[in-house]
Amino acid sequence: MQEVQQYRQYVRECVRLAATASAKDKLILLKIAEAWEQQAKIAEAASKKKPGGKSDGATPTP
């Protein structure tokens, strides 16, 4: 679950940066945030499928 938390931290950071970015950069940062959120969901689902809910340590990138 630690990687899920890390991915969600990346989402928050992208959203924070987007708040003060130019319109063009804001769109890019929000798309990156969406990709990190998707990775968090994938990692969360994968951790629930493994015995004990532990991840195998693999860290996929968006």
GROMACS .gro file of C-alpha atoms in nm:
model
   62
    1MET     CA    1   0.000   0.000   0.000
    2GLN     CA    2   0.297   0.230   0.037
    3GLU     CA    3   0.325   0.271  -0.341
    4VAL     CA    4  -0.047   0.362  -0.356
    5GLN     CA    5   0.013   0.635  -0.100
    6GLN     CA    6   0.315   0.757  -0.297
    7TYR     CA    7   0.117   0.770  -0.622
    8ARG     CA    8  -0.159   0.967  -0.449
    9GLN     CA    9   0.105   1.208  -0.315
   10TYR     CA   10   0.216   1.262  -0.676
   11VAL     CA   11  -0.147   1.336  -0.767
   12ARG     CA   12  -0.170   1.598  -0.491
   13GLU     CA   13   0.158   1.756  -0.596
   14CYS     CA   14   0.051   1.781  -0.961
   15VAL     CA   15  -0.279   1.939  -0.862
   16ARG     CA   16  -0.096   2.182  -0.632
   17LEU     CA   17   0.140   2.284  -0.910
   18ALA     CA   18  -0.146   2.314  -1.158
   19ALA     CA   19  -0.314   2.572  -0.934
   20THR     CA   20  -0.045   2.828  -1.014
   21ALA     CA   21   0.060   2.713  -1.362
   22SER     CA   22  -0.017   2.867  -1.698
   23ALA     CA   23  -0.323   2.733  -1.880
   24LYS     CA   24  -0.110   2.510  -2.106
   25ASP     CA   25   0.096   2.371  -1.819
   26LYS     CA   26  -0.214   2.328  -1.602
   27LEU     CA   27  -0.368   2.092  -1.860
   28ILE     CA   28  -0.051   1.887  -1.875
   29LEU     CA   29  -0.016   1.867  -1.498
   30LEU     CA   30  -0.378   1.760  -1.457
   31LYS     CA   31  -0.332   1.488  -1.719
   32ILE     CA   32  -0.026   1.367  -1.531
   33ALA     CA   33  -0.230   1.371  -1.209
   34GLU     CA   34  -0.495   1.156  -1.379
   35ALA     CA   35  -0.228   0.908  -1.489
   36TRP     CA   36  -0.090   0.884  -1.134
   37GLU     CA   37  -0.440   0.831  -0.998
   38GLN     CA   38  -0.493   0.549  -1.247
   39GLN     CA   39  -0.165   0.390  -1.134
   40ALA     CA   40  -0.278   0.419  -0.773
   41LYS     CA   41  -0.600   0.236  -0.857
   42ILE     CA   42  -0.411  -0.036  -1.042
   43ALA     CA   43  -0.165  -0.080  -0.756
   44GLU     CA   44  -0.448  -0.083  -0.503
   45ALA     CA   45  -0.635  -0.353  -0.695
   46ALA     CA   46  -0.317  -0.558  -0.735
   47SER     CA   47  -0.238  -0.538  -0.364
   48LYS     CA   48  -0.586  -0.667  -0.280
   49LYS     CA   49  -0.535  -0.972  -0.504
   50LYS     CA   50  -0.209  -1.078  -0.336
   51PRO     CA   51  -0.213  -1.284  -0.017
   52GLY     CA   52  -0.184  -1.047   0.276
   53GLY     CA   53  -0.245  -0.750   0.048
   54LYS     CA   54   0.127  -0.697  -0.008
   55SER     CA   55   0.270  -0.572  -0.334
   56ASP     CA   56   0.546  -0.762  -0.512
   57GLY     CA   57   0.763  -0.448  -0.515
   58ALA     CA   58   0.719  -0.382  -0.886
   59THR     CA   59   0.671  -0.015  -0.954
   60PRO     CA   60   0.497   0.047  -1.288
   61THR     CA   61   0.519   0.397  -1.429
   62PRO     CA   62   0.236   0.582  -1.603
   0.00000   0.00000   0.00000
